[in-house]
C-alpha positions as semicolon CSV with decimal commas, in nm:
position;residue;x (nm);y (nm);z (nm)
1;M;-1,918;-1,099;-3,357
2;K;-1,810;-0,862;-3,648
3;L;-1,529;-0,695;-3,498
4;K;-1,307;-0,401;-3,622
5;R;-0,992;-0,258;-3,507
6;V;-0,928;0,115;-3,310
7;E;-0,632;0,287;-3,260
8;K;-0,445;-0,095;-3,339
9;T;-0,440;-0,181;-2,981
10;C;-0,785;-0,331;-2,930
11;C;-1,093;-0,479;-3,050
12;V;-1,442;-0,344;-3,009
13;D;-1,785;-0,479;-3,085
14;E;-2,082;-0,357;-3,274
15;T;-2,187;-0,090;-3,039
16;G;-1,827;-0,035;-2,983
17;A;-1,763;-0,133;-2,711
18;K;-1,402;-0,257;-2,606
19;L;-1,360;-0,586;-2,543
20;A;-1,211;-0,751;-2,311
21;F;-0,848;-0,865;-2,356
22;H;-0,890;-1,243;-2,363
23;L;-1,128;-1,158;-2,670
24;C;-0,928;-0,980;-2,887
25;C;-0,770;-1,064;-3,198
26;R;-0,437;-1,199;-3,234
27;D;-0,288;-0,931;-3,340
28;C;-0,400;-0,716;-3,069
29;R;-0,294;-0,888;-2,775
30;K;0,059;-0,962;-2,962
31;E;0,063;-0,583;-3,047
32;L;-0,029;-0,435;-2,662
33;A;0,214;-0,764;-2,500
34;Q;0,504;-0,575;-2,723
35;E;0,378;-0,189;-2,635
36;E;0,361;-0,303;-2,272
37;R;0,690;-0,480;-2,316
38;A;0,858;-0,153;-2,392
39;R;0,728;0,031;-2,127
40;L;0,841;-0,178;-1,860
41;M;1,223;-0,160;-2,081
42;D;1,201;0,232;-2,092
43;V;1,109;0,283;-1,709
44;G;1,331;-0,019;-1,578
45;T;1,661;0,170;-1,811
46;A;1,921;0,404;-1,652
47;P;1,870;0,821;-1,817
48;D;2,137;0,961;-1,987
49;G;2,463;1,049;-1,755
50;C;2,369;0,722;-1,511
51;S;2,680;0,473;-1,551
52;A;2,645;0,226;-1,830
53;E;2,701;-0,032;-1,571
54;I;2,323;-0,040;-1,462
55;I;2,150;-0,262;-1,600
56;T;1,804;-0,260;-1,719
57;A;1,496;-0,392;-1,457
58;P;1,210;-0,296;-1,487
59;A;1,085;-0,402;-1,163
60;R;1,362;-0,126;-0,987
61;G;1,145;0,101;-1,101
62;S;1,282;0,438;-1,264
63;L;1,598;0,603;-1,203
64;A;1,657;0,951;-1,109
65;P;2,079;1,079;-1,189
66;F;2,237;1,115;-0,850
67;R;2,565;1,311;-0,813
68;E;2,778;1,350;-0,557
69;G;2,951;1,714;-0,470
70;Y;3,118;1,880;-0,170
71;W;3,183;2,274;-0,110
72;H;3,570;2,376;-0,240
73;E;3,739;2,720;-0,068
74;K;3,827;2,936;-0,357
75;D;3,927;3,315;-0,323
76;G;3,773;3,339;0,064
77;Q;3,403;3,213;-0,078
78;G;3,279;2,851;-0,134
79;E;3,154;2,680;-0,426
80;W;3,000;2,364;-0,505
81;R;3,157;2,080;-0,697
82;Q;3,048;1,786;-0,846
83;V;3,296;1,495;-0,827
84;P;3,347;1,369;-1,151
85;Y;3,269;1,004;-1,285
86;R;3,463;0,837;-1,538
87;S;3,217;0,625;-1,698
88;G;2,878;0,818;-1,560
89;C;2,720;0,860;-1,220
90;P;2,531;0,640;-0,987
91;G;2,144;0,632;-1,010
92;Q;1,903;0,631;-0,709
93;A;1,479;0,538;-0,746
94;R;1,251;0,794;-0,840
95;D;0,966;0,808;-0,520
96;I;0,656;0,996;-0,478
97;F;0,877;1,306;-0,363
98;D;1,056;1,325;-0,654
99;T;0,726;1,344;-0,894
100;M;0,557;1,607;-0,667
101;T;0,892;1,841;-0,721
102;D;0,912;1,792;-1,085
103;Q;0,510;1,916;-1,109
104;A;0,582;2,182;-0,884
105;T;0,891;2,320;-1,054
106;R;0,703;2,267;-1,396
107;R;0,448;2,493;-1,304
108;G;0,730;2,704;-1,173
109;G;0,719;2,700;-0,800
110;D;0,992;2,569;-0,557
111;A;1,009;2,233;-0,447
112;P;0,684;2,149;-0,184
113;F;0,934;1,948;0,073
114;T;1,281;2,029;0,212
115;A;1,567;1,775;0,158
116;A;1,549;1,745;0,537
117;Q;1,167;1,655;0,536
118;V;1,214;1,386;0,180
119;G;1,501;1,216;0,388
120;A;1,299;1,162;0,728
121;A;1,008;1,056;0,502
122;R;1,240;0,784;0,265
123;D;1,374;0,672;0,648
124;Y;1,047;0,664;0,748
125;R;0,949;0,463;0,457
126;A;1,300;0,200;0,489
127;L;1,252;0,122;0,825
128;H;0,851;0,017;0,791
129;E;0,922;-0,179;0,509
130;R;1,219;-0,361;0,713
131;V;0,995;-0,431;1,025
132;Q;0,698;-0,553;0,778
133;S;0,940;-0,764;0,618
134;A;1,108;-0,956;0,943
135;G;1,054;-1,330;0,993
136;V;1,029;-1,375;0,618
137;K;1,206;-1,671;0,458
138;C;1,536;-1,577;0,276
139;S;1,486;-1,229;0,413
140;K;1,860;-0,993;0,489
141;A;1,639;-0,732;0,645
142;F;1,822;-0,778;0,937
143;D;2,145;-0,936;0,855
144;V;2,412;-0,639;0,992
145;Q;2,711;-0,607;1,156
146;M;2,806;-0,473;1,452
147;G;3,175;-0,298;1,521
148;G;3,321;-0,610;1,708
149;Q;2,988;-0,835;1,759
150;G;2,941;-0,998;1,458
151;D;2,571;-1,042;1,351
152;T;2,303;-0,891;1,495
153;D;2,039;-1,118;1,670
154;F;1,753;-1,120;1,500
155;M;1,526;-1,030;1,819
156;T;1,799;-0,721;1,912
157;A;1,760;-0,566;1,575
158;Y;1,341;-0,670;1,530
159;M;1,347;-0,454;1,873
160;R;1,564;-0,183;1,843
161;D;1,399;-0,148;1,436
162;T;1,002;-0,151;1,636
163;E;1,091;0,042;1,865
164;R;1,206;0,343;1,618
165;L;0,899;0,292;1,420
166;A;0,753;0,341;1,734
167;M;0,941;0,711;1,802
168;F;0,814;0,749;1,477
169;H;0,439;0,702;1,509
170;D;0,430;0,894;1,865
171;A;0,568;1,200;1,648
172;I;0,315;1,180;1,327
173;G;0,057;1,191;1,614
174;S;-0,339;1,144;1,587
175;V;-0,469;1,419;1,509
176;I;-0,697;1,513;1,209
177;A;-0,573;1,669;0,874
178;K;-0,886;1,711;0,704
179;D;-1,192;1,701;0,872
180;M;-1,561;1,710;0,835
181;K;-1,590;2,099;0,938
182;R;-1,849;2,340;0,730
183;V;-1,833;2,719;0,818
184;S;-2,092;2,930;0,763
185;P;-2,008;3,195;0,628
186;D;-2,329;3,395;0,759
187;K;-2,193;3,286;1,111
188;A;-1,852;3,313;1,108
189;Q;-1,711;2,975;1,357
190;R;-2,002;2,771;1,346
191;V;-1,991;2,469;1,254
192;I;-2,253;2,262;1,027
193;I;-2,188;1,902;1,031
194;T;-2,566;1,737;0,809
195;D;-2,682;1,397;0,875
196;D;-2,493;1,296;0,579
197;I;-2,182;1,375;0,654
198;L;-2,168;1,273;0,948
199;A;-2,290;0,913;0,761
200;H;-1,966;0,901;0,560
201;V;-1,740;1,078;0,909
202;D;-1,555;0,751;0,850
203;K;-1,449;0,733;0,508
204;R;-1,372;1,119;0,454
205;I;-1,199;1,194;0,796
206;I;-0,819;1,202;0,706
207;T;-0,563;1,175;1,015
208;V;-0,199;1,270;0,990
209;R;-0,074;0,921;1,067
210;T;-0,285;0,825;0,743
211;L;-0,190;1,089;0,550
212;V;0,173;1,008;0,597
213;D;0,091;0,653;0,516
214;D;-0,052;0,744;0,195
215;V;0,194;0,997;0,115
216;C;0,565;0,759;0,233
217;I;0,459;0,436;0,159
218;K;0,197;0,350;-0,103
219;E;0,324;0,665;-0,247
220;R;-0,013;0,857;-0,316
221;A;-0,013;1,213;-0,417
222;L;-0,193;1,461;-0,230
223;S;-0,494;1,468;-0,548
224;D;-0,442;1,047;-0,512
225;V;-0,530;1,039;-0,137
226;L;-0,830;1,323;-0,167
227;G;-0,976;1,101;-0,393
228;A;-0,920;0,812;-0,175
229;H;-1,123;0,992;0,060
230;G;-1,367;1,188;-0,122
231;W;-1,271;1,480;-0,106
232;S;-1,295;1,667;-0,391
233;V;-0,963;1,746;-0,544
234;T;-0,892;2,146;-0,513
235;G;-0,612;2,372;-0,414
236;K;-0,731;2,488;-0,105
237;N;-0,753;2,097;0,034
238;R;-0,455;1,951;-0,113
239;K;-0,282;2,270;0,050
240;A;-0,427;2,163;0,381
241;L;-0,298;1,852;0,338
242;R;0,075;2,004;0,227
243;D;0,055;2,189;0,528
244;A;-0,009;1,900;0,764
245;L;0,231;1,704;0,554
246;C;0,514;1,933;0,609
247;G;0,467;1,988;1,012
248;A;0,453;1,631;1,058
249;L;0,806;1,526;0,818
250;G;0,937;1,796;1,061
251;R;0,876;1,631;1,397
252;M;0,971;1,289;1,220
253;Q;1,325;1,461;1,161
254;G;1,601;1,308;1,369
255;I;1,435;1,015;1,485
């Protein structure tokens, strides 16, 4: 088989089809491994402005600078001041909400979610992961302290978090965020559902619970949620999911 290099990253056969990684030449595999290592190291490196004591950790994911602040009263008016750091500010792990906010601001729009909604989503994700990791050997999910009582009993902490997670699920609800309804333009308010639609109804219906889990836990963008359930990625469909997600996150606040 005759091999030739393409973009110095992979080999192709005579027909132009890319070869699998294990069939590439040694130089290709070495270069690909170096590129992947450089990408992972770049992702795991703290951004400029963060403390130099934050070590590089590719498994942690990308970080965003986090600066604490406080309101300062001056001449009868309040102003927001950031807490100074001698060796750089701390960092917090970026998630899908940071990505969607960056995308919206780059397009010149506002943040799609409020700080309270994002906080509720992150609390829900952390609680879900803690409950799912219960009983795992060497897990520190329930290694917590209660004032004056020492270590909390495992089952007590587990039942407490399970009840709170059930409260989140009740707040989210099981209503449909995106269904199969189609309105005929010449017959307003009449829903047309064909046999083909009914055949794919289980795949295409998106409930609010599925939407919240896909975005908050699986960290899928709204476009990815639409594509995973067979919907076309349009502005109208994204807006429908965003409105449903904002409503669910609003109900989840304060739990």
